[in-house]
Amino acid sequence: MRPGARLALLLSVPLLWLVVMYLGSIAVMLVSAFWTVNDFTGAVEQTFTFDNIRRLVTEPLFATVALRTILVALGVTVIDAVFAIPMALFMSKVASPRLRLGLLVAVTTPLWASYLVKAYAWRTLVAPNGPIAFITGGNTPGYGLAATVITLAYLWLPYMIIPIYAGFDRVSDSLVEASFDLGASAWRTIRSVALPLVFPAIAAGSIFTFSLTLGDYIAVGIVGGKTQLLANVIYGQLVTANNQPFAAALSLIPLAAIVLYLFAMRRTGALEKV
Amino acid sequence: MKLPASLRVTLTACMVLGLVVLYVPLILIVLNSFNSSRTFGFPPPGLTLDWWQKAASSSGALSALGTSVVAGLCAMVIALVLGTMAAFAVQRFEFFGRSTISFLVVLPITLPGIVTGIALNATFVQVLGPFGVALGLATVIIGHATFCIVIVYNNVQARLRRMGTSLEEASADLGANGWQTFWRVTFPGVRGALVAGAVLAFALSFDEIVVTTFTAGPAIQTLPLWIFSNLFRPNQAPVVNVVAAVLAVVAVVPVWLAQRFSGDSTTSRV
């Protein structure tokens, strides 16, 4: 077989799946955002209308929820970066090679423990009669926005540690040592030498923490109390209100947010490593 | 490497704190499954194995487990085939738009889960529904396979890159034809990556809930869906706790298997 034919064969099936199945589905979602639902029968009517978009823009509830969701996503991203940077720095520059491998396994393993189980664990942790209340004598965030942010930050932390670790691993030891030899303090070295070099790695990790938060409605349902995030509202529109077109219209918000975020992050060079 | 003592101490403290934060919730879940009280309270009043016995005979949990295993295995096979094909195309051929392939493969896990879920739901129900497609196990498998491709792709692609092409070229120089080179040189080289990718793809599918919700339809209940629907039922809580404990502990299996077979330590999902 000629190389060209072989390449075409290798690419055909994956491309068919990803372009037709996946991108095709995204296209269907985009189009269906402009459909409507019959008020009497509840059936989806495939006629073009701007009603969903108008409702999205004019009802203040949706703007509030969208803003809250994006702030939560950014907050979770910042918390994860604050936790992940020193951990990744320890793994790559302090730990011995053996310990490093062990730590790498130790930070990735929780990723594979069931997502629901981890969210559920936080439900028990912050419960009014849970361990946090027991230790602090009743001071627990309880169910709400704070618990949601904590739980989401916990859930996605490994996604942030791993790329930053890989980033620090590529930073030569001699650069760090040179900085100390030239009299810089530890803080100055981290801030002026290490962090700029691993910034693309932080950006790469942040894509996951940001995107995963935007798309999550389970964790907020478990620990969020009455808190509403975008994904809850979308789920409610599809399942409870049975309004598929409006759910699709609402999904444009997280889609637009992540596309904008990806464009912003592309300038940092983060996308080359994702 | 040489670092100031104060920095070493600070970083060590951060690492320990981070590990504590990562593992305390998991340990709590395991502990909770032995809690003798039906209602949760800390510290637990006593310990018991009763719930483990009850969970082992919970028909709802077991049938959901079966569904999850079937869905995971099917999604794994599809992802294995598609991910491997894409990885070979990108690593062994030069062509225009190579980086676009990587972007396409990673897109399903880069976009928020709710977007993927709503998009697939719209397609299955609104477009394919009139042609007789109904939400069920097959639609769940299609959704899972879509975001599992990237894991196989990453593992195989990393391995192919490390292997280089010199062994394959040597094999061809010594007179082997394309198939012989593939089966005797290339395939043994990537076998470990294939196993690792497959295990991790299965684990990813096994745990997924957001996309699953939108593609499953009412008759299908995977294990995460079962847990979620029973999470807020007080009399099911002890059984849910046991299932949760089991899932928290078996997390080491995919990581261990992938480390063993791959050696590339690409056990991350990203």
CSV table of N, CA and C in Angstrom, one decimal, chain A residues 23-124:
chain,number,residue,atom,x,y,z
A,23,LEU,N,-17.9,17.1,16.3
A,23,LEU,CA,-18.1,18.5,15.9
A,23,LEU,C,-19.5,18.6,15.3
A,24,GLY,N,-20.0,17.5,14.6
A,24,GLY,CA,-21.4,17.6,14.1
A,24,GLY,C,-22.4,17.8,15.3
A,25,SER,N,-22.2,17.1,16.4
A,25,SER,CA,-23.1,17.3,17.5
A,25,SER,C,-23.0,18.7,18.1
A,26,ILE,N,-21.8,19.3,18.1
A,26,ILE,CA,-21.7,20.7,18.6
A,26,ILE,C,-22.4,21.6,17.6
A,27,ALA,N,-22.3,21.3,16.3
A,27,ALA,CA,-23.1,22.1,15.3
A,27,ALA,C,-24.6,22.0,15.6
A,28,VAL,N,-25.0,20.8,15.8
A,28,VAL,CA,-26.5,20.5,16.1
A,28,VAL,C,-26.9,21.4,17.3
A,29,MET,N,-26.0,21.4,18.3
A,29,MET,CA,-26.4,22.1,19.5
A,29,MET,C,-26.5,23.6,19.2
A,30,LEU,N,-25.5,24.1,18.4
A,30,LEU,CA,-25.5,25.5,18.0
A,30,LEU,C,-26.8,25.9,17.3
A,31,VAL,N,-27.2,25.0,16.3
A,31,VAL,CA,-28.4,25.3,15.6
A,31,VAL,C,-29.6,25.2,16.4
A,32,SER,N,-29.7,24.2,17.3
A,32,SER,CA,-30.9,23.9,18.1
A,32,SER,C,-31.1,25.1,19.1
A,33,ALA,N,-30.1,25.8,19.4
A,33,ALA,CA,-30.2,27.0,20.3
A,33,ALA,C,-31.2,28.0,19.7
A,34,PHE,N,-31.4,27.9,18.4
A,34,PHE,CA,-32.4,28.8,17.7
A,34,PHE,C,-33.7,28.2,17.4
A,35,TRP,N,-33.9,27.0,17.9
A,35,TRP,CA,-35.2,26.4,17.8
A,35,TRP,C,-36.1,26.8,18.9
A,36,THR,N,-37.4,26.2,18.9
A,36,THR,CA,-38.3,26.6,20.0
A,36,THR,C,-39.1,25.4,20.4
A,37,VAL,N,-39.8,25.6,21.5
A,37,VAL,CA,-40.6,24.5,22.0
A,37,VAL,C,-42.1,24.9,22.0
A,38,ASN,N,-42.9,24.0,21.5
A,38,ASN,CA,-44.4,24.3,21.4
A,38,ASN,C,-44.9,24.3,22.8
A,39,ASP,N,-45.6,25.4,23.1
A,39,ASP,CA,-46.1,25.7,24.5
A,39,ASP,C,-47.1,24.6,24.9
A,40,PHE,N,-47.9,24.1,24.0
A,40,PHE,CA,-48.9,23.1,24.4
A,40,PHE,C,-48.4,21.7,24.4
A,41,THR,N,-47.7,21.3,23.3
A,41,THR,CA,-47.3,19.9,23.3
A,41,THR,C,-45.9,19.6,23.9
A,42,GLY,N,-45.1,20.7,24.1
A,42,GLY,CA,-43.8,20.5,24.6
A,42,GLY,C,-42.8,19.9,23.6
A,43,ALA,N,-43.3,19.8,22.4
A,43,ALA,CA,-42.4,19.2,21.3
A,43,ALA,C,-41.5,20.3,20.8
A,44,VAL,N,-40.3,19.9,20.4
A,44,VAL,CA,-39.3,20.8,19.8
A,44,VAL,C,-39.7,21.2,18.4
A,45,GLU,N,-39.8,22.5,18.1
A,45,GLU,CA,-40.1,22.9,16.7
A,45,GLU,C,-38.9,23.5,16.1
A,46,GLN,N,-38.6,22.9,14.9
A,46,GLN,CA,-37.3,23.3,14.3
A,46,GLN,C,-37.5,24.5,13.4
A,47,THR,N,-38.0,25.6,14.0
A,47,THR,CA,-38.1,26.8,13.2
A,47,THR,C,-37.2,27.8,13.8
A,48,PHE,N,-36.6,28.6,13.0
A,48,PHE,CA,-35.5,29.6,13.4
A,48,PHE,C,-36.1,30.7,14.2
A,49,THR,N,-35.6,31.0,15.4
A,49,THR,CA,-36.0,32.1,16.1
A,49,THR,C,-34.9,32.6,17.1
A,50,PHE,N,-34.9,33.9,17.3
A,50,PHE,CA,-33.9,34.5,18.3
A,50,PHE,C,-34.5,34.5,19.7
A,51,ASP,N,-35.7,33.9,19.9
A,51,ASP,CA,-36.3,34.1,21.3
A,51,ASP,C,-35.4,33.6,22.4
A,52,ASN,N,-34.7,32.5,22.2
A,52,ASN,CA,-33.9,31.9,23.3
A,52,ASN,C,-32.8,32.9,23.6
A,53,ILE,N,-32.1,33.4,22.6
A,53,ILE,CA,-31.0,34.4,22.8
A,53,ILE,C,-31.5,35.6,23.5
A,54,ARG,N,-32.7,36.1,23.1
A,54,ARG,CA,-33.3,37.3,23.7
A,54,ARG,C,-33.6,37.0,25.2
A,55,ARG,N,-34.1,35.9,25.5
A,55,ARG,CA,-34.4,35.5,26.9
A,55,ARG,C,-33.1,35.4,27.7
A,56,LEU,N,-32.1,34.9,27.1
A,56,LEU,CA,-30.8,34.7,27.7
A,56,LEU,C,-30.3,36.1,28.1
A,57,VAL,N,-30.4,37.1,27.2
A,57,VAL,CA,-29.8,38.4,27.4
A,57,VAL,C,-30.7,39.2,28.4
A,58,THR,N,-32.0,39.1,28.3
A,58,THR,CA,-32.9,40.0,29.0
A,58,THR,C,-33.2,39.6,30.4
A,59,GLU,N,-33.2,38.3,30.7
A,59,GLU,CA,-33.6,37.8,32.0
A,59,GLU,C,-32.3,37.9,32.9
A,60,PRO,N,-32.3,38.8,33.9
A,60,PRO,CA,-31.1,39.0,34.7
A,60,PRO,C,-30.5,37.8,35.4
A,61,LEU,N,-31.4,36.8,35.7
A,61,LEU,CA,-31.0,35.6,36.4
A,61,LEU,C,-29.8,35.0,35.7
A,62,PHE,N,-29.9,34.9,34.4
A,62,PHE,CA,-28.9,34.1,33.6
A,62,PHE,C,-27.6,34.8,33.6
A,63,ALA,N,-27.6,36.2,33.5
A,63,ALA,CA,-26.3,36.9,33.6
A,63,ALA,C,-25.7,36.7,35.0
A,64,THR,N,-26.5,36.8,36.0
A,64,THR,CA,-26.0,36.6,37.4
A,64,THR,C,-25.4,35.2,37.6
A,65,VAL,N,-26.1,34.2,37.1
A,65,VAL,CA,-25.6,32.8,37.3
A,65,VAL,C,-24.3,32.7,36.4
A,66,ALA,N,-24.3,33.2,35.2
A,66,ALA,CA,-23.1,33.1,34.4
A,66,ALA,C,-21.9,33.8,35.0
A,67,LEU,N,-22.1,35.0,35.5
A,67,LEU,CA,-21.0,35.7,36.2
A,67,LEU,C,-20.5,34.9,37.4
A,68,ARG,N,-21.5,34.4,38.2
A,68,ARG,CA,-21.1,33.6,39.4
A,68,ARG,C,-20.3,32.4,39.0
A,69,THR,N,-20.7,31.7,37.9
A,69,THR,CA,-20.0,30.5,37.5
A,69,THR,C,-18.6,30.8,37.1
A,70,ILE,N,-18.4,31.9,36.3
A,70,ILE,CA,-17.1,32.2,35.8
A,70,ILE,C,-16.2,32.7,37.0
A,71,LEU,N,-16.8,33.4,37.9
A,71,LEU,CA,-16.0,33.8,39.1
A,71,LEU,C,-15.6,32.5,39.9
A,72,VAL,N,-16.5,31.6,40.1
A,72,VAL,CA,-16.2,30.3,40.8
A,72,VAL,C,-15.1,29.6,40.0
A,73,ALA,N,-15.2,29.5,38.7
A,73,ALA,CA,-14.2,28.8,37.9
A,73,ALA,C,-12.8,29.5,38.0
A,74,LEU,N,-12.8,30.8,38.0
A,74,LEU,CA,-11.5,31.5,38.2
A,74,LEU,C,-11.0,31.3,39.6
A,75,GLY,N,-11.9,31.4,40.6
A,75,GLY,CA,-11.4,31.2,42.0
A,75,GLY,C,-10.8,29.8,42.2
A,76,VAL,N,-11.5,28.8,41.7
A,76,VAL,CA,-11.0,27.4,41.8
A,76,VAL,C,-9.7,27.3,41.2
A,77,THR,N,-9.5,28.0,40.0
A,77,THR,CA,-8.2,27.9,39.3
A,77,THR,C,-7.1,28.5,40.1
A,78,VAL,N,-7.4,29.7,40.7
A,78,VAL,CA,-6.4,30.3,41.6
A,78,VAL,C,-6.0,29.5,42.8
A,79,ILE,N,-7.0,28.9,43.5
A,79,ILE,CA,-6.8,28.1,44.6
A,79,ILE,C,-5.9,26.9,44.2
A,80,ASP,N,-6.3,26.3,43.1
A,80,ASP,CA,-5.5,25.1,42.7
A,80,ASP,C,-4.0,25.5,42.4
A,81,ALA,N,-3.9,26.7,41.7
A,81,ALA,CA,-2.5,27.1,41.4
A,81,ALA,C,-1.7,27.3,42.6
A,82,VAL,N,-2.3,27.9,43.7
A,82,VAL,CA,-1.6,28.2,44.9
A,82,VAL,C,-1.2,27.0,45.6
A,83,PHE,N,-2.1,25.9,45.6
A,83,PHE,CA,-1.7,24.7,46.2
A,83,PHE,C,-0.7,23.9,45.3
A,84,ALA,N,-0.9,24.0,44.0
A,84,ALA,CA,-0.1,23.1,43.1
A,84,ALA,C,1.4,23.6,42.9
A,85,ILE,N,1.6,24.9,42.9
A,85,ILE,CA,2.9,25.4,42.6
A,85,ILE,C,4.0,24.9,43.6
A,86,PRO,N,3.8,25.1,45.0
A,86,PRO,CA,4.8,24.6,45.9
A,86,PRO,C,4.9,23.1,45.9
A,87,MET,N,3.8,22.4,45.7
A,87,MET,CA,3.9,20.9,45.6
A,87,MET,C,4.7,20.5,44.4
A,88,ALA,N,4.4,21.1,43.3
A,88,ALA,CA,5.2,20.7,42.1
A,88,ALA,C,6.6,21.1,42.2
A,89,LEU,N,6.9,22.2,42.8
A,89,LEU,CA,8.3,22.6,43.0
A,89,LEU,C,9.0,21.6,43.9
A,90,PHE,N,8.3,21.2,45.0
A,90,PHE,CA,8.9,20.2,45.9
A,90,PHE,C,9.2,18.9,45.1
A,91,MET,N,8.3,18.5,44.3
A,91,MET,CA,8.4,17.2,43.6
A,91,MET,C,9.6,17.3,42.7
A,92,SER,N,9.7,18.4,42.0
A,92,SER,CA,10.8,18.4,40.9
A,92,SER,C,12.1,18.9,41.4
A,93,LYS,N,12.2,19.7,42.5
A,93,LYS,CA,13.5,20.2,42.9
A,93,LYS,C,14.0,19.8,44.3
A,94,VAL,N,13.1,19.3,45.1
A,94,VAL,CA,13.6,18.9,46.4
A,94,VAL,C,13.6,17.3,46.6
A,95,ALA,N,12.6,16.7,46.1
A,95,ALA,CA,12.5,15.2,46.3
A,95,ALA,C,13.5,14.5,45.5
A,96,SER,N,14.0,13.4,46.1
A,96,SER,CA,14.9,12.5,45.4
A,96,SER,C,14.2,11.8,44.2
A,97,PRO,N,14.9,11.3,43.2
A,97,PRO,CA,14.2,10.6,42.1
A,97,PRO,C,13.2,9.6,42.5
A,98,ARG,N,13.6,8.8,43.5
A,98,ARG,CA,12.7,7.7,44.0
A,98,ARG,C,11.4,8.3,44.6
A,99,LEU,N,11.6,9.2,45.5
A,99,LEU,CA,10.5,9.9,46.2
A,99,LEU,C,9.6,10.6,45.1
A,100,ARG,N,10.3,11.2,44.1
A,100,ARG,CA,9.6,11.9,43.1
A,100,ARG,C,8.5,11.0,42.4
A,101,LEU,N,9.0,9.8,42.0
A,101,LEU,CA,8.1,8.8,41.3
A,101,LEU,C,6.9,8.5,42.2
A,102,GLY,N,7.3,8.2,43.5
A,102,GLY,CA,6.2,7.9,44.5
A,102,GLY,C,5.2,9.0,44.6
A,103,LEU,N,5.7,10.3,44.7
A,103,LEU,CA,4.8,11.4,44.8
A,103,LEU,C,3.9,11.6,43.6
A,104,LEU,N,4.5,11.3,42.4
A,104,LEU,CA,3.8,11.5,41.2
A,104,LEU,C,2.6,10.5,41.2
A,105,VAL,N,2.9,9.3,41.6
A,105,VAL,CA,1.8,8.3,41.7
A,105,VAL,C,0.8,8.8,42.8
A,106,ALA,N,1.3,9.3,43.9
A,106,ALA,CA,0.4,9.7,45.0
A,106,ALA,C,-0.5,10.9,44.6
A,107,VAL,N,0.0,11.8,43.8
A,107,VAL,CA,-0.9,12.9,43.4
A,107,VAL,C,-1.9,12.5,42.2
A,108,THR,N,-1.5,11.5,41.4
A,108,THR,CA,-2.4,11.1,40.3
A,108,THR,C,-3.4,10.1,40.8
A,109,THR,N,-3.1,9.3,41.8
A,109,THR,CA,-4.1,8.3,42.2
A,109,THR,C,-5.5,8.8,42.6
A,110,PRO,N,-5.6,9.9,43.3
A,110,PRO,CA,-6.9,10.5,43.7
A,110,PRO,C,-7.7,10.8,42.4
A,111,LEU,N,-7.1,11.1,41.3
A,111,LEU,CA,-7.8,11.4,40.1
A,111,LEU,C,-8.7,10.2,39.7
A,112,TRP,N,-8.2,9.0,40.0
A,112,TRP,CA,-9.0,7.8,39.6
A,112,TRP,C,-9.9,7.3,40.6
A,113,ALA,N,-9.9,7.9,41.8
A,113,ALA,CA,-10.9,7.5,42.8
A,113,ALA,C,-12.2,8.3,42.3
A,114,SER,N,-13.3,7.6,42.4
A,114,SER,CA,-14.5,8.1,41.8
A,114,SER,C,-14.8,9.5,42.1
A,115,TYR,N,-15.1,10.3,41.1
A,115,TYR,CA,-15.4,11.7,41.2
A,115,TYR,C,-16.5,11.9,42.2
A,116,LEU,N,-17.6,11.1,42.1
A,116,LEU,CA,-18.8,11.3,43.0
A,116,LEU,C,-18.4,11.0,44.4
A,117,VAL,N,-17.5,10.0,44.6
A,117,VAL,CA,-17.1,9.7,45.9
A,117,VAL,C,-16.4,10.8,46.6
A,118,LYS,N,-15.5,11.5,45.8
A,118,LYS,CA,-14.8,12.6,46.4
A,118,LYS,C,-15.7,13.8,46.7
A,119,ALA,N,-16.7,14.1,45.9
A,119,ALA,CA,-17.6,15.1,46.2
A,119,ALA,C,-18.4,14.8,47.4
A,120,TYR,N,-18.8,13.5,47.5
A,120,TYR,CA,-19.6,13.0,48.6
A,120,TYR,C,-18.8,13.1,49.9
A,121,ALA,N,-17.5,12.8,49.8
A,121,ALA,CA,-16.6,12.9,51.0
A,121,ALA,C,-16.6,14.4,51.5
A,122,TRP,N,-16.7,15.3,50.6
A,122,TRP,CA,-16.7,16.7,51.1
A,122,TRP,C,-18.1,17.1,51.7
A,123,ARG,N,-19.1,16.4,51.2
A,123,ARG,CA,-20.4,16.6,51.8
A,123,ARG,C,-20.4,16.1,53.3
A,124,THR,N,-19.7,15.0,53.5
A,124,THR,CA,-19.6,14.6,54.9
A,124,THR,C,-18.7,15.4,55.7
